[in-house]
CSV table of C-alpha atoms in Angstrom, one decimal:
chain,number,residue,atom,x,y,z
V,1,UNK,CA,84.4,125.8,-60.4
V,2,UNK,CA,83.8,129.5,-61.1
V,3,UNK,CA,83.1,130.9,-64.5
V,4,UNK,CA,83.4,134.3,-65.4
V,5,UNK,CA,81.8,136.2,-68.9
V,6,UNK,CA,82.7,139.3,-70.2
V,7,UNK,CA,80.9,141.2,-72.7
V,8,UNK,CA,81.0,142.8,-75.0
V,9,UNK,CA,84.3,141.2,-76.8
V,10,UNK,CA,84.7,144.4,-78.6
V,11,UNK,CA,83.8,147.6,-78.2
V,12,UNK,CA,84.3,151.1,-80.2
V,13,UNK,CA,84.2,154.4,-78.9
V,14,UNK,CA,85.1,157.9,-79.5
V,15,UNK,CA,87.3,159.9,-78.0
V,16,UNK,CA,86.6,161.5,-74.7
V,17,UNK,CA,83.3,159.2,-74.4
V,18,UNK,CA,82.5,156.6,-71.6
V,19,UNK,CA,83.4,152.8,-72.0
V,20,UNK,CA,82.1,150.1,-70.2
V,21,UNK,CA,82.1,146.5,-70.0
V,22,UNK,CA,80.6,143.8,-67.8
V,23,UNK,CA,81.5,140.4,-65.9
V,24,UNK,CA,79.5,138.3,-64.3
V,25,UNK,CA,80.2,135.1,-62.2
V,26,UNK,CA,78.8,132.1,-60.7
V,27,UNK,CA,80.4,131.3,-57.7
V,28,UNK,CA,78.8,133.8,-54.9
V,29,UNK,CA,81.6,132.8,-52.6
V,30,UNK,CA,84.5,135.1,-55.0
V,31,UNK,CA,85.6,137.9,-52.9
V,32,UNK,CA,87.7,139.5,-55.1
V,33,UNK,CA,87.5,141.0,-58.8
V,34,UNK,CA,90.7,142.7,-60.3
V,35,UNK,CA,90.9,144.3,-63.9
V,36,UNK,CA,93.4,143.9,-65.9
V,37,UNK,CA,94.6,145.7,-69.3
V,38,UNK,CA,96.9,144.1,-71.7
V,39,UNK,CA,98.7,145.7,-74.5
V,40,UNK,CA,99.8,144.1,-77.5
V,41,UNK,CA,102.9,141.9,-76.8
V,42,UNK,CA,102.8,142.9,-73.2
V,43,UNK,CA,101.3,141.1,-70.3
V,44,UNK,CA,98.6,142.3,-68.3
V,45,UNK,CA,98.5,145.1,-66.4
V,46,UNK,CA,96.7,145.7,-63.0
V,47,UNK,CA,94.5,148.8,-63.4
V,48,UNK,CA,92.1,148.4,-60.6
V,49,UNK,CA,90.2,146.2,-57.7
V,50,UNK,CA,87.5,145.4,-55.9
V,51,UNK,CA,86.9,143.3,-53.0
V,52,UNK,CA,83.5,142.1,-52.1
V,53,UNK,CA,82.9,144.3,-49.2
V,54,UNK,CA,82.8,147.3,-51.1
V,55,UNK,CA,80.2,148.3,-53.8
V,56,UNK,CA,82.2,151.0,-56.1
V,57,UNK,CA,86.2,152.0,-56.3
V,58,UNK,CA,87.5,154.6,-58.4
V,59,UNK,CA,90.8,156.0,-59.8
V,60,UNK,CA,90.9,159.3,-61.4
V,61,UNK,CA,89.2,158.2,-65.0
V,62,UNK,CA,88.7,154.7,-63.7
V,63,UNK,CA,85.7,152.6,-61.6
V,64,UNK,CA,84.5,149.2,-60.7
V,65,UNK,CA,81.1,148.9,-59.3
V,66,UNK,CA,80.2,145.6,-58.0
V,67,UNK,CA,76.7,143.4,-57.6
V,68,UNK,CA,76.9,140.7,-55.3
V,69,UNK,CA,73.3,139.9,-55.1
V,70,UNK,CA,73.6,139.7,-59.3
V,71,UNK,CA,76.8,138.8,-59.1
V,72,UNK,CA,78.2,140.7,-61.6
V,73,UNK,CA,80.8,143.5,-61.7
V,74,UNK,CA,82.1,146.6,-64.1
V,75,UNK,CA,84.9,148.6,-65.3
V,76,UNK,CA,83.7,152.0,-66.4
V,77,UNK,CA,86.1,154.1,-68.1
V,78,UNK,CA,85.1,158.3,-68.7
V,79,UNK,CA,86.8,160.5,-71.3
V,80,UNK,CA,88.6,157.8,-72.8
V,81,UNK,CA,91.4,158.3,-74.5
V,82,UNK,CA,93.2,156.8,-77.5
V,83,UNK,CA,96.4,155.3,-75.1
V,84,UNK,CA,93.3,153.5,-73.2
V,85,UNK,CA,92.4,151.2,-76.1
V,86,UNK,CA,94.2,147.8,-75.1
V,87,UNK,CA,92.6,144.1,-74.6
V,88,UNK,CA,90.5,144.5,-70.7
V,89,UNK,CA,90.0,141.0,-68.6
V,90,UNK,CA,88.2,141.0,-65.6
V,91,UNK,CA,88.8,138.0,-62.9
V,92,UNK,CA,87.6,136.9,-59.6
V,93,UNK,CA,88.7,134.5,-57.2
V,94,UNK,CA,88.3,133.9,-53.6
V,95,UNK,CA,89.6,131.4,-50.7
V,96,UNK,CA,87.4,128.8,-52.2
V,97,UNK,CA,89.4,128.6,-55.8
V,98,UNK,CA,93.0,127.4,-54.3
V,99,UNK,CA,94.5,131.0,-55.0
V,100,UNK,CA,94.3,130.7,-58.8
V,101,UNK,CA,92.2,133.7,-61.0
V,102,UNK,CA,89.3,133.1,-63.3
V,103,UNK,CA,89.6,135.0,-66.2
V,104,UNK,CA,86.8,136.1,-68.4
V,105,UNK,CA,87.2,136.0,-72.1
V,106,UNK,CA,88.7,139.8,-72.7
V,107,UNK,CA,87.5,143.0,-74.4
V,108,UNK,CA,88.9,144.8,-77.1
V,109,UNK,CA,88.5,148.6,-76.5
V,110,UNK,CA,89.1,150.6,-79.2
V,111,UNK,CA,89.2,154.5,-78.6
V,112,UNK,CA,88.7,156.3,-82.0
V,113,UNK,CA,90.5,159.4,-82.2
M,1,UNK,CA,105.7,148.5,-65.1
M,2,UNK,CA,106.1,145.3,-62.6
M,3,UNK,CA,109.0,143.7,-61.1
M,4,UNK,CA,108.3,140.6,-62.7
M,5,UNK,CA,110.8,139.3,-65.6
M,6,UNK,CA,110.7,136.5,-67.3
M,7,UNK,CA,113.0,134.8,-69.7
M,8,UNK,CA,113.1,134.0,-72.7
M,9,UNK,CA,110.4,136.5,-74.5
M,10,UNK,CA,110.1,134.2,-77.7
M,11,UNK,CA,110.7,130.3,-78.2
M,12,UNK,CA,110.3,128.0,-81.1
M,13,UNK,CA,110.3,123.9,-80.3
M,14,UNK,CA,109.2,121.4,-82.3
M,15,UNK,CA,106.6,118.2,-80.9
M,16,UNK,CA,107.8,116.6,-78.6
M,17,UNK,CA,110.9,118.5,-76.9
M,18,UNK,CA,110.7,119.8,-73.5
M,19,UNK,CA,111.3,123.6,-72.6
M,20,UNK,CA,111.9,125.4,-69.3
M,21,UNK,CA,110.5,129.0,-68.5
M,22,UNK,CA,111.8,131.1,-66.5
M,23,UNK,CA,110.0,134.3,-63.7
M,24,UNK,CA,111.4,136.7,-61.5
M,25,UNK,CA,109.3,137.8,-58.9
M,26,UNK,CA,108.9,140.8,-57.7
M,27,UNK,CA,110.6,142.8,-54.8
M,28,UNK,CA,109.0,141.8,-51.5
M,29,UNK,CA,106.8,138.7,-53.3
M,30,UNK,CA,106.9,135.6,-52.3
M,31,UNK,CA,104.5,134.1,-54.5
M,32,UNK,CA,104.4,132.5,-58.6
M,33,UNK,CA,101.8,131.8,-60.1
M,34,UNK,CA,101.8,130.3,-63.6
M,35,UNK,CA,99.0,131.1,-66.8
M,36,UNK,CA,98.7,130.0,-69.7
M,37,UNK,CA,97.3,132.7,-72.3
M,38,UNK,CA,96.0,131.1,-75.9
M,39,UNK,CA,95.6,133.6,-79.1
M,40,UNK,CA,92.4,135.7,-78.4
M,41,UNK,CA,91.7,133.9,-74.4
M,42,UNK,CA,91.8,134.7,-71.0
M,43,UNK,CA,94.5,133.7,-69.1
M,44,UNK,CA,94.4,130.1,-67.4
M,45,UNK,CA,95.9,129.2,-64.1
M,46,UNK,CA,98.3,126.3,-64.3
M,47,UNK,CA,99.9,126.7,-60.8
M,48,UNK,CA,101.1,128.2,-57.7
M,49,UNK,CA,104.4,127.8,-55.9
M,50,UNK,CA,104.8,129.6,-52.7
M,51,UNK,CA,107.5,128.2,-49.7
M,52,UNK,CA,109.3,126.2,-52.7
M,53,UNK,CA,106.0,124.0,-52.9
M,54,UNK,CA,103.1,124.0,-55.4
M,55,UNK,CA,99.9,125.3,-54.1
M,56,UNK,CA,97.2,124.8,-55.8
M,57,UNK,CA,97.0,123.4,-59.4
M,58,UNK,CA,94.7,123.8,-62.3
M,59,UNK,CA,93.4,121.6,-65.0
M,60,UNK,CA,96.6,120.9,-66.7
M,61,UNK,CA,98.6,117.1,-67.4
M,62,UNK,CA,101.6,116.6,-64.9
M,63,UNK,CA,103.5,117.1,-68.2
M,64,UNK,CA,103.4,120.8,-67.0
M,65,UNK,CA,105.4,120.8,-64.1
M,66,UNK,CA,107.8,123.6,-61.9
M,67,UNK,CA,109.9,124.7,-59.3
M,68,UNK,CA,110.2,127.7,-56.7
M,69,UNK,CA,113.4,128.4,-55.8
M,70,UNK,CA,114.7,130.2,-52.4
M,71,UNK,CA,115.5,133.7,-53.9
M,72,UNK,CA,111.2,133.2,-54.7
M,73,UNK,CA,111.8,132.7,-58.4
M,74,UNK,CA,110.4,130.1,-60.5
M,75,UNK,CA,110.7,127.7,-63.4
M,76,UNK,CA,107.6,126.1,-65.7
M,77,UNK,CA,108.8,123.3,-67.6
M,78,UNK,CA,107.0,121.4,-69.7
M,79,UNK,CA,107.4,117.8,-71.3
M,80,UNK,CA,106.7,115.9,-74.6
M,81,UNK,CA,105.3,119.3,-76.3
M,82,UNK,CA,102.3,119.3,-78.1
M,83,UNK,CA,101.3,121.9,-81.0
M,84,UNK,CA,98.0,123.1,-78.8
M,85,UNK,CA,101.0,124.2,-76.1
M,86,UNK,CA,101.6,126.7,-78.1
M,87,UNK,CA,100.3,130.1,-75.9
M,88,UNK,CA,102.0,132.7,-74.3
M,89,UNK,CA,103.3,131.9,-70.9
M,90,UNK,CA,102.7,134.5,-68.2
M,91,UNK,CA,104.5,134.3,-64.6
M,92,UNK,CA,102.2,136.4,-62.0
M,93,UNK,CA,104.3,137.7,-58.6
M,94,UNK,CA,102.2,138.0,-55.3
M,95,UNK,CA,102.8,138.1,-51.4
M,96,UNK,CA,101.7,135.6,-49.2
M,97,UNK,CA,101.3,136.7,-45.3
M,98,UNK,CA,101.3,140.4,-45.8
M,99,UNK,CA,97.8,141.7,-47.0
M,100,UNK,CA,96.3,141.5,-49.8
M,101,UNK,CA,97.5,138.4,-50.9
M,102,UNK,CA,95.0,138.5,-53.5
M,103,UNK,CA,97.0,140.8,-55.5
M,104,UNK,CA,99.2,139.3,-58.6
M,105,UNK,CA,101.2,141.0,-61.0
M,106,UNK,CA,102.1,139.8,-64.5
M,107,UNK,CA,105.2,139.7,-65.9
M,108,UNK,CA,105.7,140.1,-70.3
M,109,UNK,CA,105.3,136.7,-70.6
M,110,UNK,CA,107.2,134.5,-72.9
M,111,UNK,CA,105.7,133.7,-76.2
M,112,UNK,CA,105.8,129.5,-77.0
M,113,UNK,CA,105.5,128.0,-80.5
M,114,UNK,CA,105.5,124.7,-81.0
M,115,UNK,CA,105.8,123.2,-84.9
């Protein structure tokens, strides 16, 4: 089946700096990588996709650039902001995986004020 | 914030008991799917109901079973508890048929602790 990493599992930045953090996966049929943020005590929250015909998507502060050849994807956050630190989990899935999402482990993102 | 509820937000049971869950889907969805999310992990499919019927299924015991009922929402229920069930339960809403069926939205989730 697929399996997806993320890394790093934390990460610390300051205020108005860039964040990013990285998946790969191993099944090169996935054709489809959403990003999720999760709050404490709240379930995740759908911030932004990508499908695999497209290399980069953004949203105002917000981008995923995707690798196929690599097979690994991003979330790149700019001029972060201290209501953007959360737990981040990137996914993919595809026809192949029976319509369920491969989670990888999450990220911590901690915007210092 | 997404359409999806679920019911109850907290639960204690002790080993062995069953308990039922409980997911509202959203508006327009037609789709459940169920995770289960361990302290500190990813989310990890357990199943899909779409048309009343499971579709698809991941690596979990038949002790974790559910239903999809005509108004689209959906009951987990699992059987002789064990103290690694313990996780929170998310309920994920999607549509089937209309585009971007890819798409799933999470609901709170309901927090499970089993003593």
């Amino acid at each position: 089946g697929e399996n997806v990493e993320q890394h790093p599992s934390t990460l610390s930045v300051q205020e108005g700096d860039s964040a990013v953090i990285k998946c790969t996966y191993s099944d090169s049929a996935s054709n489809y990588f959403p990003w999720y943020k999760q709050e404490l005590g709240k379930g995740p929250q759908l911030i932004i996709d990508i499908r695999s015909n497209v290399g980069e998507k953004k949203d105002q502060r917000i981008a995923v650039t995707l690798n196929k050849t690599a097979k690994h994807f991003s979330l790149h956050i700019t001029e972060t902001q201290p209501e953007d630190s959360a737990v981040y989990f990137c996914a993919a899935s595809g026809p192949h995986t029976g319509n369920q999402f491969y989670f990888g482990t999450g990220t911590s993102l901690t915007v210092i004020p | 914030e997404t359409g999806v509820t679920q019911s109850p937000t907290h639960l204690i049971k002790t080993r062995g008991q069953q308990v039922t869950l409980r997911c509202s889907s959203q508006s327009g969805h037609n789709t459940v799917s169920w995770y289960q999310q361990a302290l500190g992990q990813g989310p990890q499919f357990i199943f899909q109901y779409y048309r009343e019927e499971e579709n698809g299924r991941g690596n979990f015991p038949p002790r974790f079973s559910g239903l999809q009922f005509p108004n689209y929402s959906s009951e987990l229920n699992v059987n002789a508890l064990e103290l690694d069930d313990s996780a929170l339960y998310l309920c994920a809403s999607s549509r089937t048929g209309g585009g971007s069926e890819e798409t799933q939205y999470f609901g709170p989730g309901t927090r499970l602790l089993v003593l």
